[in-house]
CSV table of C-alpha atoms in Angstrom, one decimal:
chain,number,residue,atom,x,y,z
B,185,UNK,CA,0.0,0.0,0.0
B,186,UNK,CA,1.2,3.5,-1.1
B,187,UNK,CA,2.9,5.4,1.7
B,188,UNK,CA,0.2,8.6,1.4
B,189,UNK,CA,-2.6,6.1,1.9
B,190,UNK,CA,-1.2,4.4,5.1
B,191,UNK,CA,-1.0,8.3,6.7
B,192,UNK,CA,-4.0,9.1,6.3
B,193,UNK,CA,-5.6,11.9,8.6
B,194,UNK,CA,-8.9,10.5,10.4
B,195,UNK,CA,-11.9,10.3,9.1
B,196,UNK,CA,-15.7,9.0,9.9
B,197,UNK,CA,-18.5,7.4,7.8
B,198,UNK,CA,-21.7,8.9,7.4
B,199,UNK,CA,-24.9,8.1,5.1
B,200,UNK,CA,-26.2,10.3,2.7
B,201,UNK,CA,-29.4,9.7,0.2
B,202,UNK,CA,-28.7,6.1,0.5
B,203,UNK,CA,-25.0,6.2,-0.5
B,204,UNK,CA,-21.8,6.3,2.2
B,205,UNK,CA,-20.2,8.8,2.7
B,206,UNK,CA,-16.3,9.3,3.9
B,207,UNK,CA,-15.9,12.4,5.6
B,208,UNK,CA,-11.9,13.4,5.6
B,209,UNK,CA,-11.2,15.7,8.6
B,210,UNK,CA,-8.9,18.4,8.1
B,211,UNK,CA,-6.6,17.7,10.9
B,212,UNK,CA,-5.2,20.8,12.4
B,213,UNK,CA,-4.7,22.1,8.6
B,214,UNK,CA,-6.3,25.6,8.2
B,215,UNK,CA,-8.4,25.3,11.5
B,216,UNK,CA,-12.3,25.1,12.2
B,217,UNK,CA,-13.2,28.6,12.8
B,218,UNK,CA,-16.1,30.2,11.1
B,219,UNK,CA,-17.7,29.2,7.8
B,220,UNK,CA,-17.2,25.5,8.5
B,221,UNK,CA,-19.6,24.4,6.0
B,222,UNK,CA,-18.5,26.5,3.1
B,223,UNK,CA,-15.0,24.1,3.7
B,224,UNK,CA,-16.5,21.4,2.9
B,225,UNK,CA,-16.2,19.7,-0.8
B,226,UNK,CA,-18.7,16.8,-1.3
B,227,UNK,CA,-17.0,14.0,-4.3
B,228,UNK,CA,-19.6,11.4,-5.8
B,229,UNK,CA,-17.3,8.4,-6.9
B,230,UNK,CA,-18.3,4.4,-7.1
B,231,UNK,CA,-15.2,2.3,-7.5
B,232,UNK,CA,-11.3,2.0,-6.7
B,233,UNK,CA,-9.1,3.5,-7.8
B,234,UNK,CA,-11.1,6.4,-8.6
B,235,UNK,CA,-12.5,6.1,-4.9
B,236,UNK,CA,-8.9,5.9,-3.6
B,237,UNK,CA,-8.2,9.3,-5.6
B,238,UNK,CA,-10.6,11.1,-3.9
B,239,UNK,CA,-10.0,9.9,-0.4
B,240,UNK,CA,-5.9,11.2,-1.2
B,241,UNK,CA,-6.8,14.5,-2.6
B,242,UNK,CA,-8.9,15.0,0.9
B,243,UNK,CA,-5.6,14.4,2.5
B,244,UNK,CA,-4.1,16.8,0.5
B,245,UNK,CA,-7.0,19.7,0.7
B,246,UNK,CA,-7.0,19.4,4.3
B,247,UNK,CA,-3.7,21.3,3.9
B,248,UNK,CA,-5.5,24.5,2.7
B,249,UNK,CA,-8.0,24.0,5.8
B,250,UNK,CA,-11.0,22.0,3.4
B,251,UNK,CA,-12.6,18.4,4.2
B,252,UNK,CA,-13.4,16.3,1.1
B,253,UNK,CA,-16.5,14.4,1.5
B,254,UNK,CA,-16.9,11.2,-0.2
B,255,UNK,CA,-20.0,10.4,-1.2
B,256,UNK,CA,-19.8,6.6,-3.1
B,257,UNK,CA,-22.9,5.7,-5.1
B,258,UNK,CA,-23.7,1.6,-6.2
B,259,UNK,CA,-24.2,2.5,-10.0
B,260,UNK,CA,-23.6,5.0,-13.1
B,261,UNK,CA,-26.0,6.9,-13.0
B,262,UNK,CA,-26.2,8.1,-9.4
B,263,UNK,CA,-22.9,10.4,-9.5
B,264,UNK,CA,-24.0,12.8,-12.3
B,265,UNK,CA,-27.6,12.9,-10.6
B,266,UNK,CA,-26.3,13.9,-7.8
B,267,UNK,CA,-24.2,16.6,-9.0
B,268,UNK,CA,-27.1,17.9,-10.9
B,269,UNK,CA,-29.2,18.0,-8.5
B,270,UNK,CA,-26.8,20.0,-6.7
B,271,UNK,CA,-26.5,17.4,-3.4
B,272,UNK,CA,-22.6,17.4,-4.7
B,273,UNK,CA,-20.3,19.7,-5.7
B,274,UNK,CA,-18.3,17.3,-8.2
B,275,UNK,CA,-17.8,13.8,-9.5
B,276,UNK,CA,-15.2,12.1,-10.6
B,277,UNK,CA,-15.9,8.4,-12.3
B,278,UNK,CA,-16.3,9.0,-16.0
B,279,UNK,CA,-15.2,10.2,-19.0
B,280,UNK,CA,-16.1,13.6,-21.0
B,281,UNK,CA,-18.1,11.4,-23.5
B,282,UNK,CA,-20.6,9.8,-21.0
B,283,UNK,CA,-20.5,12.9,-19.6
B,284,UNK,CA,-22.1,15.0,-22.4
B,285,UNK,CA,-24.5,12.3,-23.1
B,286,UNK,CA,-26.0,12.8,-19.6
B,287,UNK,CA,-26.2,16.4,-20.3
B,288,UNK,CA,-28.0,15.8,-23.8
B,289,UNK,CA,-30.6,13.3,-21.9
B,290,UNK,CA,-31.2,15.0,-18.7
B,291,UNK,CA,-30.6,19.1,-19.5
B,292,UNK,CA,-27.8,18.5,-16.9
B,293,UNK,CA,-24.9,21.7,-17.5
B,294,UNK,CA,-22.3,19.8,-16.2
B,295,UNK,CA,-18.8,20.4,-17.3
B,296,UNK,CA,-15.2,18.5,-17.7
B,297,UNK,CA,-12.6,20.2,-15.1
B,298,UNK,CA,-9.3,18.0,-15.5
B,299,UNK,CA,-8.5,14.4,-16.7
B,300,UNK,CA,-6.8,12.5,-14.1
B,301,UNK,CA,-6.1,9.2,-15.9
B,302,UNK,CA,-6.4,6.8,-19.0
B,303,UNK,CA,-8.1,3.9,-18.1
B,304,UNK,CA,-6.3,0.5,-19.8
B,305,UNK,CA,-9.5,-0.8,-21.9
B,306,UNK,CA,-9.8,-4.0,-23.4
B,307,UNK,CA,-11.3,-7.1,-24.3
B,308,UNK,CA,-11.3,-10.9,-22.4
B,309,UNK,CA,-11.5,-14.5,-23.3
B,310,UNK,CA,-12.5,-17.0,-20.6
B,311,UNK,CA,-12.0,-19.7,-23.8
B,312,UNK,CA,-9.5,-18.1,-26.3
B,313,UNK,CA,-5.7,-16.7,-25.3
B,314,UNK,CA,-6.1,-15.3,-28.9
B,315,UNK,CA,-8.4,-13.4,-31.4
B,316,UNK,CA,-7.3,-15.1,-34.2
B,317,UNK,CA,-9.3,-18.0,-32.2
B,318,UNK,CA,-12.4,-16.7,-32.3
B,319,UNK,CA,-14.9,-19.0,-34.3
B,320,UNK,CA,-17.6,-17.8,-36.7
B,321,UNK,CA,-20.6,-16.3,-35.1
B,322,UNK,CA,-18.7,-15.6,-31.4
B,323,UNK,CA,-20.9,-13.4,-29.1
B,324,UNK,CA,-19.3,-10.4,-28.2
B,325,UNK,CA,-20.2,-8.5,-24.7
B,326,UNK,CA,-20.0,-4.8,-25.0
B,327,UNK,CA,-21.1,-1.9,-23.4
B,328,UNK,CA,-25.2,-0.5,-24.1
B,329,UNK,CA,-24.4,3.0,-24.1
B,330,UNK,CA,-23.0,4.7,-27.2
B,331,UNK,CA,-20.2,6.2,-25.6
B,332,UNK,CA,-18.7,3.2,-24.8
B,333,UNK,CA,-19.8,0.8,-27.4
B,334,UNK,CA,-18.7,3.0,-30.2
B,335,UNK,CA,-14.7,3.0,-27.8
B,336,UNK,CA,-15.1,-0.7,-28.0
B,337,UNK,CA,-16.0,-1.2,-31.9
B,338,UNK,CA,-12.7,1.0,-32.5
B,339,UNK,CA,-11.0,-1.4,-30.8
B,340,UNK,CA,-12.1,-4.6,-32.6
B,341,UNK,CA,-12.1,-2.7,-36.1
B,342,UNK,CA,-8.2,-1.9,-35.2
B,343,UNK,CA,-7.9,-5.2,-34.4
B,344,UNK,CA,-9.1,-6.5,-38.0
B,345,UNK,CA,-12.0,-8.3,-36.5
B,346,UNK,CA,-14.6,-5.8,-38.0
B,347,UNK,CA,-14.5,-2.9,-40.4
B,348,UNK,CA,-16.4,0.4,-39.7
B,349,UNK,CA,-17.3,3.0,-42.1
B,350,UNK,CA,-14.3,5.7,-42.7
B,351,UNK,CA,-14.5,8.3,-40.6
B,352,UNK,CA,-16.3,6.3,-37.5
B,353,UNK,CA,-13.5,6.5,-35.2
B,354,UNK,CA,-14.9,6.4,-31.5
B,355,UNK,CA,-18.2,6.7,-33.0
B,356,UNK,CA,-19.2,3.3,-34.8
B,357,UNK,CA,-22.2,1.7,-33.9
B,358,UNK,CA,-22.5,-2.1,-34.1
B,359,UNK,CA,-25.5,-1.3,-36.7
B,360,UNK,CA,-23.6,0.7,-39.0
B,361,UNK,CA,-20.5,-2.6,-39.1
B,362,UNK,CA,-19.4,-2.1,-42.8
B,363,UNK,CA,-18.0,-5.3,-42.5
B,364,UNK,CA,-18.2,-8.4,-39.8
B,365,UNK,CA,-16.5,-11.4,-41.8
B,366,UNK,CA,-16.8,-13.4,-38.5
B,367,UNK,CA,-20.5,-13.1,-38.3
B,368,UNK,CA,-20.0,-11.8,-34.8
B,369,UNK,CA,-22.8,-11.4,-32.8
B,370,UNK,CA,-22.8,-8.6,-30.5
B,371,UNK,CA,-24.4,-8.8,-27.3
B,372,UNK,CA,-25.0,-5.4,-25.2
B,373,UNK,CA,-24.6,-5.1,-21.3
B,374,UNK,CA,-24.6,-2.5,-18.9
B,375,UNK,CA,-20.9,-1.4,-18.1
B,376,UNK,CA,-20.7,-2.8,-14.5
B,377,UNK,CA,-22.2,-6.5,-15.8
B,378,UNK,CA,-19.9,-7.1,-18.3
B,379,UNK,CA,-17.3,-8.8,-15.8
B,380,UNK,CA,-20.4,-11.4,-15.0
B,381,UNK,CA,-20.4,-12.1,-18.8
B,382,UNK,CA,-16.7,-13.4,-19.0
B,383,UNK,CA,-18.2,-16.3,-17.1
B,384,UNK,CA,-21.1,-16.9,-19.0
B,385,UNK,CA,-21.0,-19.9,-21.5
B,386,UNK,CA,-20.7,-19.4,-24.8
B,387,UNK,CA,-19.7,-15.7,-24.2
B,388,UNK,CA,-15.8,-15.1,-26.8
B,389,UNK,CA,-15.1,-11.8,-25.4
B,390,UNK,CA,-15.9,-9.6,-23.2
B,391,UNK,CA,-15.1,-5.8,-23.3
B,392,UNK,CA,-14.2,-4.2,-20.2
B,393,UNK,CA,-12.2,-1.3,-17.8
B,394,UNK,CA,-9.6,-2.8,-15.5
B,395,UNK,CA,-11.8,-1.2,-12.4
B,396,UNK,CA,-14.9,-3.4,-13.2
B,397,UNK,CA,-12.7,-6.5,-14.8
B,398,UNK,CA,-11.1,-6.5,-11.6
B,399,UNK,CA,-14.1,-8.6,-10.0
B,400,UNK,CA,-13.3,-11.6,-11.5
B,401,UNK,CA,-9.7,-11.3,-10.6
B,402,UNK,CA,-8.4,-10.1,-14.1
B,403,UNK,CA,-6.1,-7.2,-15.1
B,404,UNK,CA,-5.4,-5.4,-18.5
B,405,UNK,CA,-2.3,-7.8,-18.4
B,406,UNK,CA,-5.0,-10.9,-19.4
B,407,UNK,CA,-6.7,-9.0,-22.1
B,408,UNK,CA,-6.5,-10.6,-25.1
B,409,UNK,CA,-7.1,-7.3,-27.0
B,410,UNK,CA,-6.0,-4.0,-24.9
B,411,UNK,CA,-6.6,-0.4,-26.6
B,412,UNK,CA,-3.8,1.3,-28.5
B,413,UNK,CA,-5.0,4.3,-30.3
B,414,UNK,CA,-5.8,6.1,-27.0
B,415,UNK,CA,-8.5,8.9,-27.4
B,416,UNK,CA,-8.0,11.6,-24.6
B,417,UNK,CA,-12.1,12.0,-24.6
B,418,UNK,CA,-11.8,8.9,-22.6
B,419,UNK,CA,-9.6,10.1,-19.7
B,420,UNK,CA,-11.3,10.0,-16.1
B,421,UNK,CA,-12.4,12.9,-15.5
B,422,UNK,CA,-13.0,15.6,-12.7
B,423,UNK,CA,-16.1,16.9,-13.2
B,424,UNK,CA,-18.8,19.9,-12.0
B,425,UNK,CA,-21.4,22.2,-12.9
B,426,UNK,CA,-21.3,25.3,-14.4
B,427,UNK,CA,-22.6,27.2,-11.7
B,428,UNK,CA,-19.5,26.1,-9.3
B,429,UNK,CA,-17.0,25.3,-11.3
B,430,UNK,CA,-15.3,28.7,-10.8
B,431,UNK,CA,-15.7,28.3,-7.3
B,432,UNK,CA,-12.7,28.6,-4.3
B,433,UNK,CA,-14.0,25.0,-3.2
B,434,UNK,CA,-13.6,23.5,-6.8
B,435,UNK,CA,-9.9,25.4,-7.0
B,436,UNK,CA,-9.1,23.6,-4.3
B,437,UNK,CA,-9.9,20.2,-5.4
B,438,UNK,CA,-8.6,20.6,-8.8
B,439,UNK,CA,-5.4,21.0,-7.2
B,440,UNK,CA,-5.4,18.5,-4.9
B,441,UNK,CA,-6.8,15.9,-7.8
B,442,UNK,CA,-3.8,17.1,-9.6
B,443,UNK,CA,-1.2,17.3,-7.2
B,444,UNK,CA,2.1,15.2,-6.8
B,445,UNK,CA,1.1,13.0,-4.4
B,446,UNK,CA,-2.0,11.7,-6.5
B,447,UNK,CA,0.1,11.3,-9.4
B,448,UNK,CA,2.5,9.5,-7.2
B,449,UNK,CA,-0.2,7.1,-6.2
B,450,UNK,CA,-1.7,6.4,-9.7
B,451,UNK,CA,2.1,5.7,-11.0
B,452,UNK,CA,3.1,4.1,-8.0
B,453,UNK,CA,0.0,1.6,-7.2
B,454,UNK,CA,-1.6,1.1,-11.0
B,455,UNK,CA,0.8,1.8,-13.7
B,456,UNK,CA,-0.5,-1.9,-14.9
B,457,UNK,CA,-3.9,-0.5,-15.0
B,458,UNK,CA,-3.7,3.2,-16.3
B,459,UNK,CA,-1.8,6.0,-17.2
B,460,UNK,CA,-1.4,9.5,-15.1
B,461,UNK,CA,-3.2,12.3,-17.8
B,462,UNK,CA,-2.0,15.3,-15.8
């Protein structure tokens, strides 16, 4: 375990709108005196690492006298509507993508503060060690938003296994395929099921991030197809609102999300699973 997580200052768990919260106490950094609440940054976030970021940069905005507040939602689609809905002051879990599609669907006016890493994204084989294995008419597990399903055509059509229109890049869709000479079926899942479809019989591949392919004790190490054009879209991202995003509370996280010590983590603890973008 990284030396900045084993110093950690105290902190206490609270509930909030169904979800826990980690409060991180500013200890003896910057005082308690007045305006106590205005010091107080509330994070959505749902999985490690991106968890583990937020619960470091609290150590490190307790310096300027500010507690960061972890709030840790069970899905998706909790951590933009709580930022929306103004119960948060920022999330960090996604990329700018998903991101604007939220906006589009809700007539959310969130906005992208600073990518923290690139995720290592790839595909898995419970039955093949290589593509070139894959049989005619393999199912194929990818992700049912757009966002992500058009990242994880790009990576089969670099791959030679598909052929998308010129031009698709990040954006094919598996019903615009120009080409699919392996009759591959394509089977959509939500994001954090996929890593119950490596298990599933019958299922060739399985697209995934190393955070949610992590439950069935893989890493981007046992992909049998990893991402190489890397799209900085995709970075994990700090995110906010418009209203707050100029605020003194967001300054200080954005430079506690960027600071040495997190990038010291992220390079120390996961260089097999991501890449620092800051």
């Amino acid at each position: 375990m990284n030396r900045h997580l084993l110093n950690r200052r105290s902190f206490t768990a609270t509930a909030l709108a169904g979800t826990t919260a980690l409060a991180l106490a500013a200890c003896g950094a910057g005082g308690s005196g007045g305006g106590e609440e205005d010091k107080v940054i509330k994070v959505a976030s749902h999985l490690p690492p991106m968890t583990d970021v937020v619960t470091l940069a609290g150590e490190v905005a307790a310096e300027e006298g500010y507690t960061v507040e972890l709030v840790q939602v069970s899905d998706n689609v909790q951590y933009n509507r709580v930022l929306a809905d103004g119960e948060v002051d920022a999330n960090f879990a996604q990329h700018e993508p998903y991101m604007q599609a939220f906006n589009e669907a809700h007539d959310a006016n969130l906005v992208l503060l600073d990518g923290i890493y690139d995720a290592k994204v790839g595909f898995y084989s419970k039955a093949y060690d290589d593509a070139e294995q894959l049989p005619e008419g393999a199912k194929v597990a990818i992700p049912n938003d757009l966002t992500n399903e058009g990242r994880a055509l790009a990576i089969l059509h670099h791959a030679g296994l598909i052929t998308l229109p010129e031009g698709a890049g990040f954006e094919g869709r598996v019903s615009g395929i120009a080409e699919n000479p392996l009759s591959l079926e394509f089977v959509n899942i939500d994001l954090l099921n996929l890593p119950s479809a490596y298990d599933e019989e019958g299922m060739a591949l399985v697209y995934s991030y190393p955070s949610y392919i992590e439950k069935v004790g893989l890493t981007p190490a046992d992909a049998i197809l990893l991402e190489e054009l890397v799209d900085q879209r995709f970075t994990i991202s700090l995110i906010a609102r418009e209203d707050n995003q100029d605020s003194e509370k967001i300054q200080v996280l954005r430079r506690a999300m960027t600071s040495d010590v997190v990038r010291s983590f992220l390079e120390d603890e996961h260089s097999d699973t991501l890449l620092p973008a800051f």
